[in-house]
Amino acid sequence: MKRAIVLIVMLLMISGLHAQKFVREVRNTFSSFGAKTTKVVIPSTSLADLMLRDAVRSGWRISPFEFCTMEEYQKLKNDTSYFFLMRVDGRLRRELEPKIEYLTLIQGGPEVKRGLYSSHNIITLPLQEAGDNSGANLHLLPVYMDVIQNHIYRVQKDVTIAFRGNAIFSDRIAEVTGKRLLFAMEFLNYSIPENEFKSLFMNKISLATADEVEDAIMDSSKETVVPVLIKPRGESNGSYCYKLIIGTDSHELLFFRRHRVSSRMPAGFTREDIRKISVPFQF
């Protein structure tokens, strides 16, 4: 019995030491981020790639950066001295083809993973439906530059944030206090009279069209927050749609949720989403 207890204690100590070592390695990864070059993968001259190039040139400040082709990325991807920023298509196991395109930041080298942390998924943000050549959501790229860099700054101060994934963005909605919410009713996945909807926010909300919401993002409207809705290609059942609330001038990501699309739960902000978002406006 005593031997068993000693063995358990030793295993717990070893496990604890491994965990401490892993946390230390992750902390070092983020603390040294500014000393390493971020390679921005630009595989083509498509509108999306050109706008990603422009967004990085004008907004990336946390580390040196260089642009590279997909071929160069393939050669360098196992080099731990680089980080890579790139657009990728995401596909769930049950999906026959990708439904959402993401902007993701990864570290070169073999994947290092523990819990929600992965060196191959330092932060991943939904950008647009897969195969979308219209450029409808590309105005989000400058915003995402700041979201990604702010995330790195926060992890440098508190490494535990790295292990929480995108869940860290789902509990920041209280920060909308004192800001104007500009909302497009067409982003809802259910019907509700406008007056009733506005009353949920104690009338501290301005209704707008999707185009006006986009203009607010592009114009960096002061003290304003707006919704972002990213639907899967074809709004396919079983695929995820993403719902975000972002600050148009601060470029802070204050709300992040997703749900699987179905006939009973179409793409869009749900009643539960609106209930949570409206809470800070009720005081």
PDB file of C-alpha atoms in Angstrom:
ATOM      1  CA  MET A   1       0.000   0.000   0.000  1.00  0.00           C
ATOM      2  CA  LYS A   2       2.801   2.379   0.955  1.00  0.00           C
ATOM      3  CA  ARG A   3       4.618   1.547  -2.289  1.00  0.00           C
ATOM      4  CA  ALA A   4       1.468   2.340  -4.270  1.00  0.00           C
ATOM      5  CA  ILE A   5       1.086   5.699  -2.511  1.00  0.00           C
ATOM      6  CA  VAL A   6       4.747   6.541  -3.116  1.00  0.00           C
ATOM      7  CA  LEU A   7       4.363   5.586  -6.796  1.00  0.00           C
ATOM      8  CA  ILE A   8       1.278   7.808  -7.178  1.00  0.00           C
ATOM      9  CA  VAL A   9       3.049  10.729  -5.522  1.00  0.00           C
ATOM     10  CA  MET A  10       6.079  10.266  -7.794  1.00  0.00           C
ATOM     11  CA  LEU A  11       3.855  10.141 -10.908  1.00  0.00           C
ATOM     12  CA  LEU A  12       2.065  13.316  -9.822  1.00  0.00           C
ATOM     13  CA  MET A  13       5.386  15.050  -9.243  1.00  0.00           C
ATOM     14  CA  ILE A  14       6.667  13.987 -12.679  1.00  0.00           C
ATOM     15  CA  SER A  15       3.440  15.103 -14.303  1.00  0.00           C
ATOM     16  CA  GLY A  16       3.654  18.431 -12.507  1.00  0.00           C
ATOM     17  CA  LEU A  17       7.261  18.928 -13.605  1.00  0.00           C
ATOM     18  CA  HIS A  18       6.338  18.171 -17.235  1.00  0.00           C
ATOM     19  CA  ALA A  19       3.461  20.641 -17.019  1.00  0.00           C
ATOM     20  CA  GLN A  20       5.722  23.357 -15.579  1.00  0.00           C
ATOM     21  CA  LYS A  21       8.272  22.726 -18.314  1.00  0.00           C
ATOM     22  CA  PHE A  22       5.583  22.978 -20.997  1.00  0.00           C
ATOM     23  CA  VAL A  23       4.230  26.244 -19.569  1.00  0.00           C
ATOM     24  CA  ARG A  24       7.769  27.631 -19.446  1.00  0.00           C
ATOM     25  CA  GLU A  25       8.331  26.682 -23.094  1.00  0.00           C
ATOM     26  CA  VAL A  26       5.074  28.333 -24.162  1.00  0.00           C
ATOM     27  CA  ARG A  27       5.964  31.464 -22.177  1.00  0.00           C
ATOM     28  CA  ASN A  28       9.334  31.593 -23.923  1.00  0.00           C
ATOM     29  CA  THR A  29       7.635  31.168 -27.294  1.00  0.00           C
ATOM     30  CA  PHE A  30       5.514  34.270 -26.777  1.00  0.00           C
ATOM     31  CA  SER A  31       8.113  36.374 -24.950  1.00  0.00           C
ATOM     32  CA  SER A  32      10.524  35.925 -27.866  1.00  0.00           C
ATOM     33  CA  PHE A  33       7.870  36.510 -30.540  1.00  0.00           C
ATOM     34  CA  GLY A  34       9.166  39.980 -31.434  1.00  0.00           C
ATOM     35  CA  ALA A  35      12.657  38.646 -32.052  1.00  0.00           C
ATOM     36  CA  LYS A  36      11.509  36.168 -34.677  1.00  0.00           C
ATOM     37  CA  THR A  37      10.361  36.823 -38.227  1.00  0.00           C
ATOM     38  CA  THR A  38       6.746  36.258 -39.139  1.00  0.00           C
ATOM     39  CA  LYS A  39       6.420  34.870 -42.641  1.00  0.00           C
ATOM     40  CA  VAL A  40       3.183  35.954 -44.310  1.00  0.00           C
ATOM     41  CA  VAL A  41       2.156  33.367 -46.886  1.00  0.00           C
ATOM     42  CA  ILE A  42       0.934  35.022 -50.088  1.00  0.00           C
ATOM     43  CA  PRO A  43       0.394  32.214 -52.601  1.00  0.00           C
ATOM     44  CA  SER A  44      -1.209  34.240 -55.408  1.00  0.00           C
ATOM     45  CA  THR A  45      -2.259  37.651 -56.693  1.00  0.00           C
ATOM     46  CA  SER A  46      -5.912  37.139 -55.766  1.00  0.00           C
ATOM     47  CA  LEU A  47      -7.858  39.986 -54.191  1.00  0.00           C
ATOM     48  CA  ALA A  48      -7.726  38.272 -50.790  1.00  0.00           C
ATOM     49  CA  ASP A  49      -3.941  37.832 -50.954  1.00  0.00           C
ATOM     50  CA  LEU A  50      -3.366  41.408 -52.085  1.00  0.00           C
ATOM     51  CA  MET A  51      -5.539  42.748 -49.267  1.00  0.00           C
ATOM     52  CA  LEU A  52      -3.764  40.518 -46.726  1.00  0.00           C
ATOM     53  CA  ARG A  53      -0.449  41.926 -47.966  1.00  0.00           C
ATOM     54  CA  ASP A  54      -1.733  45.493 -47.564  1.00  0.00           C
ATOM     55  CA  ALA A  55      -3.174  44.791 -44.092  1.00  0.00           C
ATOM     56  CA  VAL A  56       0.169  43.400 -42.887  1.00  0.00           C
ATOM     57  CA  ARG A  57       2.172  46.251 -44.371  1.00  0.00           C
ATOM     58  CA  SER A  58       0.002  48.868 -42.699  1.00  0.00           C
ATOM     59  CA  GLY A  59      -0.830  47.153 -39.422  1.00  0.00           C
ATOM     60  CA  TRP A  60       1.750  44.526 -38.392  1.00  0.00           C
ATOM     61  CA  ARG A  61       4.083  45.960 -35.760  1.00  0.00           C
ATOM     62  CA  ILE A  62       4.791  43.219 -33.211  1.00  0.00           C
ATOM     63  CA  SER A  63       7.627  41.525 -35.106  1.00  0.00           C
ATOM     64  CA  PRO A  64       9.665  41.701 -38.315  1.00  0.00           C
ATOM     65  CA  PHE A  65       7.757  40.219 -41.245  1.00  0.00           C
ATOM     66  CA  GLU A  66       8.465  38.943 -44.724  1.00  0.00           C
ATOM     67  CA  PHE A  67       6.202  37.694 -47.462  1.00  0.00           C
ATOM     68  CA  CYS A  68       6.663  34.233 -48.903  1.00  0.00           C
ATOM     69  CA  THR A  69       5.064  31.895 -51.416  1.00  0.00           C
ATOM     70  CA  MET A  70       3.423  28.586 -50.582  1.00  0.00           C
ATOM     71  CA  GLU A  71       6.486  26.797 -51.975  1.00  0.00           C
ATOM     72  CA  GLU A  72       8.746  28.726 -49.598  1.00  0.00           C
ATOM     73  CA  TYR A  73       6.409  27.946 -46.712  1.00  0.00           C
ATOM     74  CA  GLN A  74       6.637  24.224 -47.463  1.00  0.00           C
ATOM     75  CA  LYS A  75      10.431  24.461 -47.245  1.00  0.00           C
ATOM     76  CA  LEU A  76      10.458  26.498 -44.031  1.00  0.00           C
ATOM     77  CA  LYS A  77       7.464  25.158 -42.093  1.00  0.00           C
ATOM     78  CA  ASN A  78       9.596  22.914 -39.881  1.00  0.00           C
ATOM     79  CA  ASP A  79      11.894  25.763 -38.846  1.00  0.00           C
ATOM     80  CA  THR A  80      11.043  26.850 -35.277  1.00  0.00           C
ATOM     81  CA  SER A  81      12.663  30.253 -35.811  1.00  0.00           C
ATOM     82  CA  TYR A  82       9.666  31.391 -37.885  1.00  0.00           C
ATOM     83  CA  PHE A  83       6.006  32.095 -37.334  1.00  0.00           C
ATOM     84  CA  PHE A  84       3.606  31.908 -40.247  1.00  0.00           C
ATOM     85  CA  LEU A  85       0.497  33.980 -40.913  1.00  0.00           C
ATOM     86  CA  MET A  86      -1.707  32.505 -43.597  1.00  0.00           C
ATOM     87  CA  ARG A  87      -5.193  31.968 -44.977  1.00  0.00           C
ATOM     88  CA  VAL A  88      -6.384  28.371 -44.714  1.00  0.00           C
ATOM     89  CA  ASP A  89      -9.532  26.458 -45.552  1.00  0.00           C
ATOM     90  CA  GLY A  90     -11.103  24.564 -42.672  1.00  0.00           C
ATOM     91  CA  ARG A  91     -12.997  21.308 -43.076  1.00  0.00           C
ATOM     92  CA  LEU A  92     -14.783  19.299 -40.407  1.00  0.00           C
ATOM     93  CA  ARG A  93     -14.437  15.531 -40.480  1.00  0.00           C
ATOM     94  CA  ARG A  94     -17.968  15.043 -41.766  1.00  0.00           C
ATOM     95  CA  GLU A  95     -17.619  17.695 -44.475  1.00  0.00           C
ATOM     96  CA  LEU A  96     -16.720  16.688 -48.022  1.00  0.00           C
ATOM     97  CA  GLU A  97     -15.239  20.106 -48.762  1.00  0.00           C
ATOM     98  CA  PRO A  98     -14.111  23.175 -46.779  1.00  0.00           C
ATOM     99  CA  LYS A  99     -16.902  25.520 -45.722  1.00  0.00           C
ATOM    100  CA  ILE A 100     -15.022  28.337 -43.946  1.00  0.00           C
ATOM    101  CA  GLU A 101     -11.745  30.120 -44.673  1.00  0.00           C
ATOM    102  CA  TYR A 102      -9.679  31.222 -41.676  1.00  0.00           C
ATOM    103  CA  LEU A 103      -6.739  33.489 -40.952  1.00  0.00           C
ATOM    104  CA  THR A 104      -4.336  31.603 -38.719  1.00  0.00           C
ATOM    105  CA  LEU A 105      -1.004  32.151 -36.986  1.00  0.00           C
ATOM    106  CA  ILE A 106       1.231  29.134 -36.428  1.00  0.00           C
ATOM    107  CA  GLN A 107       4.751  28.458 -35.224  1.00  0.00           C
ATOM    108  CA  GLY A 108       7.142  26.555 -37.423  1.00  0.00           C
ATOM    109  CA  GLY A 109       8.329  23.113 -36.402  1.00  0.00           C
ATOM    110  CA  PRO A 110       6.565  19.967 -35.172  1.00  0.00           C
ATOM    111  CA  GLU A 111       3.233  20.605 -33.483  1.00  0.00           C
ATOM    112  CA  VAL A 112       3.440  21.182 -29.739  1.00  0.00           C
ATOM    113  CA  LYS A 113       0.041  20.592 -28.179  1.00  0.00           C
ATOM    114  CA  ARG A 114      -1.520  20.467 -24.739  1.00  0.00           C
ATOM    115  CA  GLY A 115      -5.189  21.026 -23.977  1.00  0.00           C
ATOM    116  CA  LEU A 116      -6.525  23.901 -26.120  1.00  0.00           C
ATOM    117  CA  TYR A 117      -3.028  25.141 -26.913  1.00  0.00           C
ATOM    118  CA  SER A 118      -1.352  24.174 -30.172  1.00  0.00           C
ATOM    119  CA  SER A 119       1.737  25.723 -31.734  1.00  0.00           C
ATOM    120  CA  HIS A 120       0.003  25.095 -35.074  1.00  0.00           C
ATOM    121  CA  ASN A 121      -3.006  27.112 -33.949  1.00  0.00           C
ATOM    122  CA  ILE A 122      -1.771  30.028 -31.856  1.00  0.00           C
ATOM    123  CA  ILE A 123      -4.850  31.952 -32.926  1.00  0.00           C
ATOM    124  CA  THR A 124      -7.311  31.231 -35.724  1.00  0.00           C
ATOM    125  CA  LEU A 125     -10.050  33.618 -36.817  1.00  0.00           C
ATOM    126  CA  PRO A 126     -12.888  32.908 -39.258  1.00  0.00           C
ATOM    127  CA  LEU A 127     -12.609  35.176 -42.303  1.00  0.00           C
ATOM    128  CA  GLN A 128     -15.165  34.221 -44.933  1.00  0.00           C
ATOM    129  CA  GLU A 129     -16.954  31.310 -46.515  1.00  0.00           C
ATOM    130  CA  ALA A 130     -14.603  29.000 -48.390  1.00  0.00           C
ATOM    131  CA  GLY A 131     -14.172  29.800 -52.069  1.00  0.00           C
ATOM    132  CA  ASP A 132     -15.610  33.305 -51.742  1.00  0.00           C
ATOM    133  CA  ASN A 133     -14.063  35.471 -54.459  1.00  0.00           C
ATOM    134  CA  SER A 134     -16.318  38.459 -53.847  1.00  0.00           C
ATOM    135  CA  GLY A 135     -14.148  39.953 -51.113  1.00  0.00           C
ATOM    136  CA  ALA A 136     -17.227  40.633 -48.978  1.00  0.00           C
ATOM    137  CA  ASN A 137     -15.444  40.060 -45.659  1.00  0.00           C
ATOM    138  CA  LEU A 138     -11.954  41.218 -46.531  1.00  0.00           C
ATOM    139  CA  HIS A 139     -12.516  44.534 -44.729  1.00  0.00           C
ATOM    140  CA  LEU A 140     -11.975  42.446 -41.570  1.00  0.00           C
ATOM    141  CA  LEU A 141      -8.275  41.870 -42.337  1.00  0.00           C
ATOM    142  CA  PRO A 142      -6.983  45.139 -40.777  1.00  0.00           C
ATOM    143  CA  VAL A 143      -9.144  44.412 -37.714  1.00  0.00           C
ATOM    144  CA  TYR A 144      -7.748  40.895 -37.450  1.00  0.00           C
ATOM    145  CA  MET A 145      -4.172  42.232 -37.570  1.00  0.00           C
ATOM    146  CA  ASP A 146      -4.866  44.041 -34.301  1.00  0.00           C
ATOM    147  CA  VAL A 147      -6.859  41.168 -32.770  1.00  0.00           C
ATOM    148  CA  ILE A 148      -3.959  38.769 -33.355  1.00  0.00           C
ATOM    149  CA  GLN A 149      -1.299  41.150 -32.058  1.00  0.00           C
ATOM    150  CA  ASN A 150      -3.350  42.136 -29.013  1.00  0.00           C
ATOM    151  CA  HIS A 151      -3.743  38.428 -28.245  1.00  0.00           C
ATOM    152  CA  ILE A 152       0.026  37.957 -28.313  1.00  0.00           C
ATOM    153  CA  TYR A 153       0.555  40.988 -26.059  1.00  0.00           C
ATOM    154  CA  ARG A 154      -1.938  39.576 -23.543  1.00  0.00           C
ATOM    155  CA  VAL A 155      -0.315  36.133 -23.522  1.00  0.00           C
ATOM    156  CA  GLN A 156       3.056  37.777 -22.902  1.00  0.00           C
ATOM    157  CA  LYS A 157       1.552  39.258 -19.732  1.00  0.00           C
ATOM    158  CA  ASP A 158      -0.465  36.166 -18.730  1.00  0.00           C
ATOM    159  CA  VAL A 159       0.606  32.879 -20.320  1.00  0.00           C
ATOM    160  CA  THR A 160      -2.523  31.065 -19.077  1.00  0.00           C
ATOM    161  CA  ILE A 161      -4.491  32.877 -21.805  1.00  0.00           C
ATOM    162  CA  ALA A 162      -2.682  30.732 -24.390  1.00  0.00           C
ATOM    163  CA  PHE A 163      -4.378  27.615 -23.003  1.00  0.00           C
ATOM    164  CA  ARG A 164      -7.944  28.910 -23.242  1.00  0.00           C
ATOM    165  CA  GLY A 165      -8.288  29.077 -27.012  1.00  0.00           C
ATOM    166  CA  ASN A 166     -10.863  31.437 -28.506  1.00  0.00           C
ATOM    167  CA  ALA A 167     -12.917  31.055 -25.336  1.00  0.00           C
ATOM    168  CA  ILE A 168     -11.084  34.114 -24.004  1.00  0.00           C
ATOM    169  CA  PHE A 169     -13.104  36.246 -26.420  1.00  0.00           C
ATOM    170  CA  SER A 170     -16.486  34.944 -25.284  1.00  0.00           C
ATOM    171  CA  ASP A 171     -16.442  36.584 -21.862  1.00  0.00           C
ATOM    172  CA  ARG A 172     -15.399  40.144 -22.735  1.00  0.00           C
ATOM    173  CA  ILE A 173     -18.822  41.472 -23.680  1.00  0.00           C
ATOM    174  CA  ALA A 174     -18.967  43.613 -20.520  1.00  0.00           C
ATOM    175  CA  GLU A 175     -16.391  45.858 -22.209  1.00  0.00           C
ATOM    176  CA  VAL A 176     -19.085  47.215 -24.552  1.00  0.00           C
ATOM    177  CA  THR A 177     -20.332  49.398 -21.687  1.00  0.00           C
ATOM    178  CA  GLY A 178     -20.421  53.040 -22.762  1.00  0.00           C
ATOM    179  CA  LYS A 179     -20.152  52.222 -26.466  1.00  0.00           C
ATOM    180  CA  ARG A 180     -22.744  52.461 -29.236  1.00  0.00           C
ATOM    181  CA  LEU A 181     -23.955  49.160 -30.676  1.00  0.00           C
ATOM    182  CA  LEU A 182     -24.739  49.355 -34.386  1.00  0.00           C
ATOM    183  CA  PHE A 183     -26.657  46.211 -35.310  1.00  0.00           C
ATOM    184  CA  ALA A 184     -28.109  44.783 -38.527  1.00  0.00           C
ATOM    185  CA  MET A 185     -31.345  42.851 -37.944  1.00  0.00           C
ATOM    186  CA  GLU A 186     -30.529  40.654 -40.945  1.00  0.00           C
ATOM    187  CA  PHE A 187     -27.748  39.091 -38.853  1.00  0.00           C
ATOM    188  CA  LEU A 188     -30.324  37.431 -36.572  1.00  0.00           C
ATOM    189  CA  ASN A 189     -31.372  33.821 -37.091  1.00  0.00           C
ATOM    190  CA  TYR A 190     -34.874  34.471 -35.747  1.00  0.00           C
ATOM    191  CA  SER A 191     -37.624  37.043 -36.218  1.00  0.00           C
ATOM    192  CA  ILE A 192     -38.455  39.737 -33.681  1.00  0.00           C
ATOM    193  CA  PRO A 193     -40.154  43.147 -34.020  1.00  0.00           C
ATOM    194  CA  GLU A 194     -37.657  46.015 -34.097  1.00  0.00           C
ATOM    195  CA  ASN A 195     -39.193  47.780 -31.101  1.00  0.00           C
ATOM    196  CA  GLU A 196     -39.054  44.608 -29.030  1.00  0.00           C
ATOM    197  CA  PHE A 197     -35.447  43.998 -30.099  1.00  0.00           C
ATOM    198  CA  LYS A 198     -34.408  47.552 -29.177  1.00  0.00           C
ATOM    199  CA  SER A 199     -36.095  47.244 -25.794  1.00  0.00           C
ATOM    200  CA  LEU A 200     -33.776  44.336 -24.941  1.00  0.00           C
ATOM    201  CA  PHE A 201     -30.962  46.889 -25.077  1.00  0.00           C
ATOM    202  CA  MET A 202     -32.954  49.561 -23.233  1.00  0.00           C
ATOM    203  CA  ASN A 203     -33.029  51.403 -26.590  1.00  0.00           C
ATOM    204  CA  LYS A 204     -29.241  51.928 -26.336  1.00  0.00           C
ATOM    205  CA  ILE A 205     -28.764  50.523 -29.820  1.00  0.00           C
ATOM    206  CA  SER A 206     -28.824  51.812 -33.388  1.00  0.00           C
ATOM    207  CA  LEU A 207     -30.236  49.612 -36.143  1.00  0.00           C
ATOM    208  CA  ALA A 208     -28.474  49.613 -39.475  1.00  0.00           C
ATOM    209  CA  THR A 209     -28.028  47.668 -42.692  1.00  0.00           C
ATOM    210  CA  ALA A 210     -25.180  45.217 -43.260  1.00  0.00           C
ATOM    211  CA  ASP A 211     -23.557  47.782 -45.574  1.00  0.00           C
ATOM    212  CA  GLU A 212     -23.694  50.438 -42.846  1.00  0.00           C
ATOM    213  CA  VAL A 213     -22.092  48.017 -40.389  1.00  0.00           C
ATOM    214  CA  GLU A 214     -19.299  47.388 -42.895  1.00  0.00           C
ATOM    215  CA  ASP A 215     -18.853  51.151 -43.409  1.00  0.00           C
ATOM    216  CA  ALA A 216     -18.518  51.624 -39.628  1.00  0.00           C
ATOM    217  CA  ILE A 217     -15.697  49.063 -39.590  1.00  0.00           C
ATOM    218  CA  MET A 218     -13.905  50.609 -42.551  1.00  0.00           C
ATOM    219  CA  ASP A 219     -14.332  54.151 -41.166  1.00  0.00           C
ATOM    220  CA  SER A 220     -13.205  53.126 -37.645  1.00  0.00           C
ATOM    221  CA  SER A 221     -16.289  54.783 -36.150  1.00  0.00           C
ATOM    222  CA  LYS A 222     -15.543  56.109 -32.673  1.00  0.00           C
ATOM    223  CA  GLU A 223     -16.800  54.313 -29.555  1.00  0.00           C
ATOM    224  CA  THR A 224     -18.818  51.868 -31.655  1.00  0.00           C
ATOM    225  CA  VAL A 225     -19.185  48.087 -31.630  1.00  0.00           C
ATOM    226  CA  VAL A 226     -20.711  46.056 -34.446  1.00  0.00           C
ATOM    227  CA  PRO A 227     -21.634  42.452 -35.198  1.00  0.00           C
ATOM    228  CA  VAL A 228     -19.807  40.226 -37.667  1.00  0.00           C
ATOM    229  CA  LEU A 229     -21.516  37.138 -39.068  1.00  0.00           C
ATOM    230  CA  ILE A 230     -19.570  34.543 -41.033  1.00  0.00           C
ATOM    231  CA  LYS A 231     -21.639  31.803 -42.631  1.00  0.00           C
ATOM    232  CA  PRO A 232     -20.363  28.496 -43.986  1.00  0.00           C
ATOM    233  CA  ARG A 233     -20.383  27.925 -47.716  1.00  0.00           C
ATOM    234  CA  GLY A 234     -23.911  27.089 -48.823  1.00  0.00           C
ATOM    235  CA  GLU A 235     -25.036  27.504 -45.195  1.00  0.00           C
ATOM    236  CA  SER A 236     -24.650  23.732 -45.008  1.00  0.00           C
ATOM    237  CA  ASN A 237     -26.265  21.838 -42.151  1.00  0.00           C
ATOM    238  CA  GLY A 238     -23.682  20.578 -39.683  1.00  0.00           C
ATOM    239  CA  SER A 239     -21.146  23.297 -40.525  1.00  0.00           C
ATOM    240  CA  TYR A 240     -20.309  26.133 -38.151  1.00  0.00           C
ATOM    241  CA  CYS A 241     -21.318  29.751 -38.432  1.00  0.00           C
ATOM    242  CA  TYR A 242     -19.465  32.343 -36.378  1.00  0.00           C
ATOM    243  CA  LYS A 243     -20.844  35.366 -34.516  1.00  0.00           C
ATOM    244  CA  LEU A 244     -18.501  38.158 -33.367  1.00  0.00           C
ATOM    245  CA  ILE A 245     -18.780  41.597 -31.799  1.00  0.00           C
ATOM    246  CA  ILE A 246     -15.847  43.901 -32.546  1.00  0.00           C
ATOM    247  CA  GLY A 247     -14.892  47.474 -31.677  1.00  0.00           C
ATOM    248  CA  THR A 248     -14.691  49.519 -34.864  1.00  0.00           C
ATOM    249  CA  ASP A 249     -12.035  51.901 -33.522  1.00  0.00           C
ATOM    250  CA  SER A 250     -10.336  49.732 -30.896  1.00  0.00           C
ATOM    251  CA  HIS A 251     -10.340  46.561 -33.030  1.00  0.00           C
ATOM    252  CA  GLU A 252     -11.009  44.559 -29.880  1.00  0.00           C
ATOM    253  CA  LEU A 253     -12.799  41.243 -30.229  1.00  0.00           C
ATOM    254  CA  LEU A 254     -15.421  41.339 -27.458  1.00  0.00           C
ATOM    255  CA  PHE A 255     -17.683  38.417 -28.319  1.00  0.00           C
ATOM    256  CA  PHE A 256     -16.979  35.140 -30.110  1.00  0.00           C
ATOM    257  CA  ARG A 257     -19.387  32.272 -30.491  1.00  0.00           C
ATOM    258  CA  ARG A 258     -20.220  29.613 -33.027  1.00  0.00           C
ATOM    259  CA  HIS A 259     -22.937  27.061 -33.574  1.00  0.00           C
ATOM    260  CA  ARG A 260     -23.669  24.283 -36.022  1.00  0.00           C
ATOM    261  CA  VAL A 261     -26.125  25.266 -38.712  1.00  0.00           C
ATOM    262  CA  SER A 262     -29.297  23.183 -38.990  1.00  0.00           C
ATOM    263  CA  SER A 263     -32.837  23.564 -40.259  1.00  0.00           C
ATOM    264  CA  ARG A 264     -33.914  24.403 -36.714  1.00  0.00           C
ATOM    265  CA  MET A 265     -30.901  26.606 -35.986  1.00  0.00           C
ATOM    266  CA  PRO A 266     -29.965  28.590 -39.135  1.00  0.00           C
ATOM    267  CA  ALA A 267     -26.879  30.792 -39.407  1.00  0.00           C
ATOM    268  CA  GLY A 268     -27.037  34.039 -37.467  1.00  0.00           C
ATOM    269  CA  PHE A 269     -27.081  35.472 -33.948  1.00  0.00           C
ATOM    270  CA  THR A 270     -29.347  33.369 -31.733  1.00  0.00           C
ATOM    271  CA  ARG A 271     -31.689  34.435 -28.945  1.00  0.00           C
ATOM    272  CA  GLU A 272     -29.096  33.254 -26.426  1.00  0.00           C
ATOM    273  CA  ASP A 273     -26.375  35.316 -28.146  1.00  0.00           C
ATOM    274  CA  ILE A 274     -28.547  38.424 -28.005  1.00  0.00           C
ATOM    275  CA  ARG A 275     -29.469  37.766 -24.383  1.00  0.00           C
ATOM    276  CA  LYS A 276     -25.780  37.719 -23.438  1.00  0.00           C
ATOM    277  CA  ILE A 277     -24.823  40.703 -25.602  1.00  0.00           C
ATOM    278  CA  SER A 278     -27.680  42.832 -24.278  1.00  0.00           C
ATOM    279  CA  VAL A 279     -26.831  42.421 -20.576  1.00  0.00           C
ATOM    280  CA  PRO A 280     -24.305  45.312 -20.332  1.00  0.00           C
ATOM    281  CA  PHE A 281     -26.816  47.676 -21.965  1.00  0.00           C
ATOM    282  CA  GLN A 282     -29.456  47.040 -19.308  1.00  0.00           C
ATOM    283  CA  PHE A 283     -27.701  49.063 -16.613  1.00  0.00           C
TER     284      PHE A 283
END
